[in-house]
Each structure stands twice: as structure tokens, then as C-alpha cells.
CSV table of C-alpha atoms and ligand atoms in Angstrom, one decimal:
chain,number,residue,atom,x,y,z
F,16,UNK,CA,-22.7,33.8,66.3
F,17,UNK,CA,-23.7,30.8,68.1
F,18,UNK,CA,-21.5,27.4,67.1
F,19,UNK,CA,-23.6,24.9,69.2
F,20,UNK,CA,-23.1,21.4,67.5
F,21,UNK,CA,-26.8,19.9,67.9
F,22,UNK,CA,-28.6,16.9,67.2
F,23,UNK,CA,-31.3,17.3,64.6
F,24,UNK,CA,-34.5,15.9,65.8
F,25,UNK,CA,-35.8,15.0,62.7
F,26,UNK,CA,-33.0,13.3,60.8
F,27,UNK,CA,-30.9,12.2,63.3
F,28,UNK,CA,-27.8,14.0,61.9
F,29,UNK,CA,-25.7,16.8,63.5
F,30,UNK,CA,-25.9,20.4,62.5
F,31,UNK,CA,-22.6,22.2,61.6
F,32,UNK,CA,-23.3,24.8,64.1
F,33,UNK,CA,-24.0,27.5,61.7
F,34,UNK,CA,-27.0,29.4,62.6
F,35,UNK,CA,-28.2,32.6,60.5
F,36,UNK,CA,-31.6,34.3,61.1
F,37,UNK,CA,-32.5,31.0,62.9
F,38,UNK,CA,-31.8,28.6,59.8
F,39,UNK,CA,-29.4,25.8,60.8
F,40,UNK,CA,-27.6,24.2,58.5
F,41,UNK,CA,-27.3,20.4,58.4
F,42,UNK,CA,-24.5,17.9,58.1
F,43,UNK,CA,-25.6,15.2,56.3
F,44,UNK,CA,-22.4,12.5,55.5
F,45,UNK,CA,-22.5,11.6,52.0
F,46,UNK,CA,-23.7,8.2,51.7
F,47,UNK,CA,-21.4,5.2,52.4
F,48,UNK,CA,-21.3,3.5,49.5
F,49,UNK,CA,-20.3,6.8,47.3
F,50,UNK,CA,-17.3,7.5,49.8
F,51,UNK,CA,-15.9,4.0,49.1
F,52,UNK,CA,-16.7,4.2,45.3
F,53,UNK,CA,-15.0,7.4,45.5
F,54,UNK,CA,-12.0,5.7,47.1
F,55,UNK,CA,-12.0,3.1,44.6
F,56,UNK,CA,-11.9,5.3,41.6
F,57,UNK,CA,-8.7,7.0,43.4
F,58,UNK,CA,-6.8,3.8,43.8
F,59,UNK,CA,-7.9,2.8,40.4
F,60,UNK,CA,-6.3,5.9,38.7
F,61,UNK,CA,-3.2,5.3,40.6
F,62,UNK,CA,-3.1,2.0,39.3
F,63,UNK,CA,-3.1,3.2,35.8
F,64,UNK,CA,-1.0,6.2,36.3
F,65,UNK,CA,1.7,3.5,37.5
F,66,UNK,CA,1.2,0.7,34.5
F,67,UNK,CA,0.7,3.3,31.8
F,68,UNK,CA,2.2,6.7,30.4
F,69,UNK,CA,0.7,9.4,32.5
F,70,UNK,CA,2.5,12.0,33.9
F,71,UNK,CA,3.7,14.8,31.9
F,72,UNK,CA,7.3,16.4,32.5
F,73,UNK,CA,9.0,19.0,30.4
F,74,UNK,CA,10.5,16.8,28.0
F,75,UNK,CA,8.7,13.4,28.0
F,76,UNK,CA,6.4,11.9,30.4
F,77,UNK,CA,6.2,9.2,32.8
F,78,UNK,CA,6.7,5.7,30.9
F,79,UNK,CA,4.4,3.1,32.8
F,80,UNK,CA,5.4,0.0,33.9
F,81,UNK,CA,4.1,-1.7,31.2
F,82,UNK,CA,5.8,0.1,28.6
F,83,UNK,CA,2.9,0.6,26.4
F,84,UNK,CA,2.3,3.6,23.7
F,85,UNK,CA,-0.3,4.1,21.2
F,86,UNK,CA,2.5,4.2,18.6
F,87,UNK,CA,3.7,1.0,19.2
F,88,UNK,CA,0.0,-0.3,18.7
F,89,UNK,CA,-0.3,1.6,15.1
F,90,UNK,CA,3.1,0.0,14.2
F,91,UNK,CA,2.1,-3.4,15.3
F,92,UNK,CA,-1.1,-3.0,13.4
F,93,UNK,CA,0.1,-1.5,10.6
F,94,UNK,CA,3.0,-4.6,10.4
F,95,UNK,CA,0.2,-6.8,11.0
F,96,UNK,CA,-2.1,-5.2,7.7
F,97,UNK,CA,1.0,-5.0,5.4
F,98,UNK,CA,1.6,-8.7,5.7
F,99,UNK,CA,-2.0,-9.2,5.1
F,100,UNK,CA,-1.9,-7.4,2.0
F,101,UNK,CA,2.0,-8.5,0.8
F,102,UNK,CA,0.8,-11.9,-0.2
F,103,UNK,CA,-2.0,-10.2,-2.7
F,104,UNK,CA,0.6,-7.1,-3.7
F,105,UNK,CA,3.2,-9.7,-4.7
F,106,UNK,CA,0.7,-11.8,-6.9
F,107,UNK,CA,-0.8,-8.4,-8.1
F,108,UNK,CA,3.2,-7.2,-9.1
F,109,UNK,CA,4.0,-10.8,-11.0
F,110,UNK,CA,0.3,-11.1,-12.6
F,111,UNK,CA,-0.4,-9.2,-16.1
F,112,UNK,CA,-3.3,-6.8,-16.4
F,113,UNK,CA,-5.6,-9.9,-17.9
F,114,UNK,CA,-4.3,-12.6,-15.4
F,115,UNK,CA,-5.7,-9.7,-12.7
F,116,UNK,CA,-9.1,-9.2,-14.3
F,117,UNK,CA,-9.4,-13.0,-14.8
F,118,UNK,CA,-8.9,-13.7,-11.2
F,119,UNK,CA,-12.0,-12.6,-9.1
F,120,UNK,CA,-9.6,-12.5,-5.9
F,121,UNK,CA,-7.1,-10.4,-7.7
F,122,UNK,CA,-9.6,-8.1,-9.5
F,123,UNK,CA,-11.7,-7.2,-6.0
F,124,UNK,CA,-8.1,-6.4,-4.7
F,125,UNK,CA,-7.6,-4.2,-7.8
F,126,UNK,CA,-10.8,-2.6,-7.5
F,127,UNK,CA,-10.3,-1.6,-3.9
F,128,UNK,CA,-7.2,-0.7,-4.0
F,129,UNK,CA,-7.5,1.0,-7.3
F,130,UNK,CA,-10.4,3.1,-6.2
F,131,UNK,CA,-8.4,4.3,-2.9
F,132,UNK,CA,-5.5,5.4,-5.5
F,133,UNK,CA,-7.8,7.0,-7.9
F,134,UNK,CA,-9.3,9.1,-4.9
F,135,UNK,CA,-6.1,10.3,-3.4
F,136,UNK,CA,-4.3,11.0,-6.9
F,137,UNK,CA,-6.9,10.9,-9.7
F,138,UNK,CA,-10.1,12.2,-8.1
F,139,UNK,CA,-8.5,16.0,-8.3
F,140,UNK,CA,-8.8,16.4,-11.9
F,141,UNK,CA,-10.8,13.7,-13.3
F,142,UNK,CA,-13.7,14.0,-10.7
F,143,UNK,CA,-14.6,11.0,-8.0
F,144,UNK,CA,-15.2,7.8,-10.0
F,145,UNK,CA,-13.8,9.2,-13.3
F,146,UNK,CA,-16.6,11.3,-14.1
F,147,UNK,CA,-14.8,14.0,-16.0
F,148,UNK,CA,-14.9,17.8,-15.6
F,149,UNK,CA,-14.4,20.2,-18.4
F,150,UNK,CA,-10.7,19.7,-19.6
F,151,UNK,CA,-10.3,16.8,-17.7
F,152,UNK,CA,-11.5,13.6,-19.8
F,153,UNK,CA,-14.6,11.6,-18.3
F,154,UNK,CA,-13.0,8.1,-17.7
F,155,UNK,CA,-16.2,6.3,-16.8
F,156,UNK,CA,-17.8,6.5,-20.5
F,157,UNK,CA,-16.2,4.3,-23.6
F,158,UNK,CA,-14.9,7.3,-25.6
F,159,UNK,CA,-11.5,7.6,-25.4
F,160,UNK,CA,-9.0,9.7,-26.6
F,161,UNK,CA,-5.7,7.3,-26.2
F,162,UNK,CA,-7.2,4.4,-26.1
F,163,UNK,CA,-9.2,1.9,-23.7
F,164,UNK,CA,-8.0,-1.3,-23.6
F,165,UNK,CA,-5.8,-2.3,-20.5
F,166,UNK,CA,-2.4,-1.7,-21.9
F,167,UNK,CA,-3.1,1.6,-23.4
F,168,UNK,CA,-4.8,2.6,-20.1
F,169,UNK,CA,-1.6,1.7,-18.1
F,170,UNK,CA,0.6,3.1,-20.4
F,171,UNK,CA,-1.4,6.4,-20.1
F,172,UNK,CA,-1.4,6.3,-16.7
F,173,UNK,CA,2.5,5.6,-16.3
F,174,UNK,CA,3.8,7.5,-18.8
F,175,UNK,CA,1.2,10.8,-18.7
F,176,UNK,CA,-0.1,12.8,-21.8
F,177,UNK,CA,2.2,15.5,-23.0
F,178,UNK,CA,4.5,14.8,-19.9
F,179,UNK,CA,8.4,15.3,-19.5
F,180,UNK,CA,9.3,11.7,-20.6
F,181,UNK,CA,10.2,10.0,-23.9
F,182,UNK,CA,7.4,7.4,-23.9
F,183,UNK,CA,4.9,10.1,-23.1
F,184,UNK,CA,1.4,10.0,-25.1
F,185,UNK,CA,2.3,13.4,-27.1
F,186,UNK,CA,0.5,15.4,-29.8
F,187,UNK,CA,0.1,19.0,-30.3
F,188,UNK,CA,-2.7,20.7,-32.0
F,189,UNK,CA,-1.0,23.6,-33.9
F,190,UNK,CA,-2.2,27.2,-32.6
F,191,UNK,CA,-3.9,29.0,-35.7
F,192,UNK,CA,-3.9,32.4,-34.2
F,193,UNK,CA,-2.9,34.6,-36.9
F,194,UNK,CA,-3.2,31.7,-39.7
F,195,UNK,CA,-7.0,32.1,-40.1
F,196,UNK,CA,-9.0,35.6,-40.3
F,197,UNK,CA,-11.4,35.9,-37.8
F,198,UNK,CA,-14.4,34.8,-40.2
F,199,UNK,CA,-12.8,31.9,-41.0
F,200,UNK,CA,-12.2,30.4,-37.9
F,201,UNK,CA,-15.7,31.2,-37.1
F,202,UNK,CA,-16.6,29.4,-40.2
F,203,UNK,CA,-14.3,26.5,-38.7
F,204,UNK,CA,-16.2,26.4,-35.2
F,205,UNK,CA,-19.3,26.0,-37.2
F,206,UNK,CA,-18.3,23.3,-39.7
F,207,UNK,CA,-17.0,21.6,-36.2
F,208,UNK,CA,-20.6,22.0,-34.7
F,209,UNK,CA,-22.2,21.1,-37.6
F,210,UNK,CA,-20.2,17.6,-37.3
F,211,UNK,CA,-22.3,16.8,-34.2
F,212,UNK,CA,-25.7,18.2,-34.3
F,213,UNK,CA,-28.3,20.2,-36.7
F,214,UNK,CA,-28.7,23.9,-36.6
F,215,UNK,CA,-25.4,25.0,-37.9
F,216,UNK,CA,-24.8,28.1,-40.2
F,217,UNK,CA,-24.7,26.1,-43.7
F,218,UNK,CA,-23.1,29.0,-45.5
F,219,UNK,CA,-20.6,29.1,-43.1
F,220,UNK,CA,-20.3,25.1,-43.1
F,221,UNK,CA,-19.5,25.1,-47.0
F,222,UNK,CA,-17.0,27.7,-46.6
F,223,UNK,CA,-15.3,26.1,-44.1
F,224,UNK,CA,-15.2,22.9,-45.6
F,225,UNK,CA,-11.6,23.2,-47.6
F,226,UNK,CA,-10.1,24.8,-44.8
F,227,UNK,CA,-11.0,22.0,-42.5
F,228,UNK,CA,-10.0,19.1,-45.4
F,229,UNK,CA,-6.6,21.1,-45.6
F,230,UNK,CA,-6.0,21.3,-41.9
F,231,UNK,CA,-7.7,19.5,-39.7
F,232,UNK,CA,-8.5,16.3,-41.5
F,233,UNK,CA,-4.2,15.2,-41.1
F,234,UNK,CA,-5.2,14.9,-37.2
F,235,UNK,CA,-9.1,14.9,-36.5
F,236,UNK,CA,-9.5,12.7,-40.0
F,237,UNK,CA,-12.4,13.2,-42.7
F,238,UNK,CA,-15.8,13.8,-40.7
F,239,UNK,CA,-14.2,14.4,-37.5
F,240,UNK,CA,-14.0,11.1,-36.5
F,241,UNK,CA,-10.9,11.1,-34.7
F,242,UNK,CA,-7.7,9.5,-34.0
F,243,UNK,CA,-6.1,7.8,-31.3
F,244,UNK,CA,-2.9,7.4,-32.1
F,245,UNK,CA,-2.7,11.5,-31.9
F,246,UNK,CA,-5.3,11.8,-29.3
F,247,UNK,CA,-6.9,14.0,-31.2
F,248,UNK,CA,-11.0,13.9,-30.0
F,249,UNK,CA,-13.5,12.8,-32.5
F,250,UNK,CA,-15.5,16.1,-33.1
F,251,UNK,CA,-18.6,14.6,-34.4
F,252,UNK,CA,-20.1,13.2,-31.0
F,253,UNK,CA,-21.4,14.8,-28.5
F,254,UNK,CA,-18.8,14.3,-26.2
F,255,UNK,CA,-16.6,17.4,-25.7
F,256,UNK,CA,-12.8,17.3,-23.8
F,257,UNK,CA,-13.3,21.5,-23.4
F,258,UNK,CA,-17.1,22.7,-24.3
F,259,UNK,CA,-19.5,22.8,-27.0
F,260,UNK,CA,-19.9,26.5,-27.6
F,261,UNK,CA,-18.6,28.7,-30.3
F,262,UNK,CA,-16.3,30.6,-28.3
F,263,UNK,CA,-14.6,27.4,-26.9
F,264,UNK,CA,-14.2,26.0,-30.2
F,265,UNK,CA,-12.7,29.2,-31.6
F,266,UNK,CA,-10.3,29.8,-28.4
F,267,UNK,CA,-8.6,26.1,-29.1
F,268,UNK,CA,-8.2,26.7,-32.7
F,269,UNK,CA,-6.6,30.0,-32.0
F,270,UNK,CA,-4.9,28.7,-28.7
F,271,UNK,CA,-5.1,25.2,-28.1
F,272,UNK,CA,-5.2,24.0,-24.4
F,273,UNK,CA,-2.7,21.4,-24.8
F,274,UNK,CA,-3.9,19.7,-21.7
F,275,UNK,CA,-1.4,17.7,-19.4
F,276,UNK,CA,-1.5,14.5,-17.2
F,277,UNK,CA,1.2,13.6,-15.3
F,278,UNK,CA,3.3,10.6,-15.0
F,279,UNK,CA,2.4,8.7,-12.5
F,280,UNK,CA,5.0,5.7,-13.5
F,281,UNK,CA,7.6,8.2,-11.6
F,282,UNK,CA,5.4,8.5,-8.5
F,283,UNK,CA,3.4,5.3,-7.8
F,284,UNK,CA,4.7,1.5,-7.4
F,285,UNK,CA,3.6,-0.8,-10.2
F,286,UNK,CA,1.3,-2.5,-8.4
F,287,UNK,CA,-0.3,0.4,-7.8
F,288,UNK,CA,-0.4,1.6,-11.6
F,289,UNK,CA,-1.9,-1.9,-12.0
F,290,UNK,CA,-4.7,-1.5,-10.3
F,291,UNK,CA,-5.4,2.2,-11.3
F,292,UNK,CA,-5.4,0.4,-14.8
F,293,UNK,CA,-7.8,-2.3,-13.9
F,294,UNK,CA,-10.0,0.3,-12.0
F,295,UNK,CA,-10.1,2.8,-14.7
F,296,UNK,CA,-10.9,0.2,-16.9
F,297,UNK,CA,-13.8,-1.3,-15.2
F,298,UNK,CA,-15.4,2.1,-15.0
F,299,UNK,CA,-17.6,1.6,-17.9
F,300,UNK,CA,-15.8,2.2,-21.0
F,301,UNK,CA,-13.1,-0.7,-20.8
F,302,UNK,CA,-11.9,-2.4,-24.3
B,423,HEC,C1,-3.6,17.2,-13.1
B,423,HEC,C2,-4.8,16.8,-13.6
B,423,HEC,C3,-4.9,15.4,-14.2
B,423,HEC,C4,-4.6,14.2,-12.8
B,423,HEC,C5,-4.0,14.6,-11.4
B,423,HEC,C6,-4.3,13.4,-13.8
B,423,HEC,N1,-5.1,13.3,-14.9
B,423,HEC,FE1,-5.6,12.0,-16.4
B,423,HEC,N2,-5.9,13.1,-17.6
B,423,HEC,C7,-5.7,14.6,-17.4
B,423,HEC,C8,-5.9,15.4,-18.8
B,423,HEC,C9,-5.9,16.8,-18.9
B,423,HEC,C10,-6.0,14.2,-19.5
B,423,HEC,C11,-6.3,14.7,-21.5
B,423,HEC,C12,-5.0,15.0,-21.9
B,423,HEC,C13,-5.6,15.1,-23.2
B,423,HEC,O1,-5.2,14.1,-24.0
B,423,HEC,O2,-5.8,16.1,-24.2
B,423,HEC,C14,-5.8,13.1,-18.9
B,423,HEC,C15,-6.2,11.7,-19.6
B,423,HEC,C16,-6.1,10.4,-18.7
B,423,HEC,C17,-6.4,9.4,-19.7
B,423,HEC,C18,-6.5,9.0,-21.0
B,423,HEC,C19,-8.0,9.2,-21.2
B,423,HEC,C20,-8.5,8.7,-22.9
B,423,HEC,O3,-9.6,9.2,-22.8
B,423,HEC,O4,-7.5,8.0,-23.4
B,423,HEC,C21,-6.5,8.6,-18.3
B,423,HEC,C22,-6.5,7.0,-18.8
B,423,HEC,C23,-5.9,9.3,-17.5
B,423,HEC,N3,-6.1,10.3,-17.5
B,423,HEC,C24,-5.9,8.8,-16.4
B,423,HEC,C25,-5.7,9.2,-14.9
B,423,HEC,C26,-5.4,8.4,-13.4
B,423,HEC,C27,-5.5,7.1,-13.4
B,423,HEC,C28,-4.9,9.6,-12.8
B,423,HEC,C29,-4.8,9.3,-11.2
B,423,HEC,C30,-3.4,8.5,-11.3
B,423,HEC,C31,-5.0,10.7,-13.6
B,423,HEC,N4,-5.4,10.6,-14.8
B,423,HEC,C32,-4.7,11.7,-13.1
B,423,HEC,C33,-5.4,15.1,-15.9
B,423,HEC,C34,-5.2,14.6,-15.1
B,424,HEC,C1,-1.7,17.8,-34.9
B,424,HEC,C2,-3.3,17.5,-34.6
B,424,HEC,C3,-3.8,18.2,-34.8
B,424,HEC,C4,-4.3,18.8,-35.7
B,424,HEC,C5,-3.8,19.5,-37.3
B,424,HEC,C6,-5.6,20.0,-35.4
B,424,HEC,N1,-6.1,19.4,-33.8
B,424,HEC,FE1,-7.7,20.0,-33.5
B,424,HEC,N2,-7.0,19.1,-31.5
B,424,HEC,C7,-5.8,17.6,-31.3
B,424,HEC,C8,-5.7,17.4,-30.3
B,424,HEC,C9,-4.6,16.5,-29.9
B,424,HEC,C10,-6.3,17.9,-29.6
B,424,HEC,C11,-6.8,17.7,-27.7
B,424,HEC,C12,-5.9,18.2,-26.8
B,424,HEC,C13,-5.8,19.5,-26.1
B,424,HEC,O1,-5.4,20.6,-27.2
B,424,HEC,O2,-5.4,20.0,-25.3
B,424,HEC,C14,-7.6,18.9,-30.5
B,424,HEC,C15,-8.5,19.2,-29.6
B,424,HEC,C16,-9.4,19.9,-30.8
B,424,HEC,C17,-10.8,20.5,-30.4
B,424,HEC,C18,-11.6,20.4,-29.1
B,424,HEC,C19,-12.4,19.2,-29.0
B,424,HEC,C20,-13.5,18.9,-27.6
B,424,HEC,O3,-13.6,17.8,-27.5
B,424,HEC,O4,-13.1,20.0,-27.2
B,424,HEC,C21,-11.4,20.5,-31.5
B,424,HEC,C22,-12.9,21.7,-31.3
B,424,HEC,C23,-10.4,21.1,-32.6
B,424,HEC,N3,-9.6,20.6,-32.1
B,424,HEC,C24,-10.9,21.7,-33.8
B,424,HEC,C25,-9.6,21.4,-34.9
B,424,HEC,C26,-9.7,21.9,-35.9
B,424,HEC,C27,-10.8,22.9,-36.0
B,424,HEC,C28,-8.5,21.9,-36.5
B,424,HEC,C29,-8.3,22.3,-37.9
B,424,HEC,C30,-8.2,24.2,-38.1
B,424,HEC,C31,-7.8,21.3,-36.0
B,424,HEC,N4,-8.5,21.4,-34.7
B,424,HEC,C32,-6.6,21.0,-36.3
B,424,HEC,C33,-5.0,17.9,-32.6
B,424,HEC,C34,-4.9,18.5,-33.6
């Protein structure tokens, strides 16, 4: 194969000397500006390698002469953010719940902090925004099992419901499994339904009235008005902790669920509990 380097007549560049079946290869050099930019990027990279952490080793990496790390940067930013918050958190710690609600600035901080803490800790049960799920009460309405004032909400959050501490909200609906016949339990379910809507079996309601009077009124009150001292839900409204179906009511009478809510005072700091109480209170039903 001939390897003669020639000048190409059209472009003025040399050929490489390679030739295949009469086709010769042109040796067109890269443009100068491109080559110098390329060298400049190499120099730039070497500079970065020297200044910043770059070269991996077996157990660590080169540290760079500036000593910069992303970890330090995050730590710096966090210290700055904590310093900015500390002032507010101190004030929230010192203020009463009413004072927080009365102070525009603190109220805003409590709303933002409460909302974030709610999303982390409460939304898994109570749903985002306190919208509730079956067995986990809606916190955004004005129907309260245990009370909807700031101190009452704060107490429920701190000590929980049926939780393992002396201050916890506590009451247990008895399990009537075996106490009533199947017929009596079905009658009672009809009675409970009749308190909140038309269309119940009237003969059953009449049969159940004395049973309700003797067994249920002690907690659920006359007419099923409910009792917050005992966390006994109002049965005369359309709001249900469990469900408004006969089967759900029968099951609650036989085997009450005794829903549990954790005591958050053991897990969250005081400022967070206060912000949560203010946030829940503001969801729509605060008293
Ligand atoms: C593991 C599930 C669960 C989590 C998590 C949870 N709760 Fe509850 N919460 C419940 C249950 C169940 C009840 C109702 C208990 C009952 O009275 O039968 C309840 C009741 C409440 C009540 C009382 C409502 C009323 O009508 O009186 C408030 C207030 C409340 N929760 C706030 C919170 C806040 C704030 C958080 C987050 C810090 C939270 N809950 C996290 C399960 C949960
Ligand atoms: C010692 C108090 C107490 C007595 C007595 C009692 N209950 Fe309850 N009841 C409660 C409590 C507390 C709850 C909610 C907590 C739970 O079980 O999780 C409840 C819940 C219910 C619910 C569910 C309501 C909902 O919103 O889903 C029904 C229905 C009910 N009771 C019916 C009855 C009937 C019928 C009787 C009488 C046979 C009765 N209860 C007796 C305390 C009581």
C-alpha cells in the first residue's frame, strides 16, 4: 500500500498517506480555537483537582487545598437555619397557647411548624390535613370526641388516647358479646341508626329502647348525644368513627375497637406539641 503524503489541491491540507481503491484520506487539523479551549479545560480541571476534594483513594480521598466539604457546607447552613428558628421556638416555648394564637408572627410560625410535624407524625393515621379515615377521627371538623379547645387538644396530643400513661384519655366501651342475644344486638344497631336517620326498623327500635337506656345511656347519653368526658361518640349525627352500617355497629357492640392514639409528649418536644395543637385547632373546628 503506498504511503505517500501529498498536498491536497482543493483544501491545501496534507493527506495522511492512506489510500483505499484510489480514495485518499485527508488530514484536516482541528481548528486552533477548539484545541486551545480543550487545553484550557484540562488546565481548569487540574486546578479543581488541586483546590477541591477529587481523587478517590482506597479509604478516603484527596482533600483539596481549600479543605471544602459538602458536609461542612450543610452543617453551616443548618446552624444558620437553627439560629434563625431559635428565636421563634424560644418564644413559642414561653408563650401560652392563647398567646401564640393571638400573636400574628408566632401563629404563622406555629402553623408552618405544626403542618410539617403533622405531615410527619399524624397524617399516616388522620390523613393529610386531618381529613380522617375510618377509625381515625377527622380533626378538621367541629365534632370532637374528647374536646376541641386548645388545652383539650393539646392534652389529647401529649398524653394520647388509651395510651400507657396516667394522664391519657381513657374509657372503654364494654364488649357485649354474650351479654345480648343476636336479635337484641341487631335491634340495638337499628336503634343507633334511628338516632341519626329515618328508615330504621321501628319495631326493632322499640324493642331496643330499654336496652339502650339501661346499657348505653351511661356513656352515650340520652338520645345518643355523646359524652366528651368519656370520649363516647355522639351517635345522633352523621359523623362516624367507624361506619354507619348495621354490621359495623353490631361489631362495635360485640367487640369494641378501643382505638388507640399514641402519647406524643414522650416523642416530640414541647414547642412541637404546642405548634401541633395550634395547627389542629385551626383546621376548622377549634373551639
Ligand atoms: C397510630 C394512629 C394515630 C396517629 C399516628 C395519631 N393519631 Fe390521633 N388519634 C388516633 C385515634 C385512633 C384517635 C381516636 C381515639 C378514640 O377516641 O377512640 C385519635 C384521636 C385524636 C384526637 C382527638 C380527636 C377528638 O375528636 O377529640 C386528636 C386531637 C388527635 N388524635 C391528634 C393527633 C395528632 C396531632 C397526631 C400527630 C402528632 C396524631 N393524632 C397521631 C390515632 C392516631
Ligand atoms: C363505658 C362507656 C360506654 C358504654 C357503656 C357504651 N359505649 Fe359505645 N362507645 C364508647 C366509646 C369510648 C366509643 C369509641 C371508642 C372505641 O371503642 O374505639 C364508643 C363507640 C360506639 C359506637 C361507634 C360510633 C361511631 O361513631 O362509629 C357505637 C355504635 C356504640 N359505641 C354503641 C354503643 C351501644 C349500642 C352501647 C350499649 C349497648 C354502648 N355503645 C355502650 C363508650 C361506651
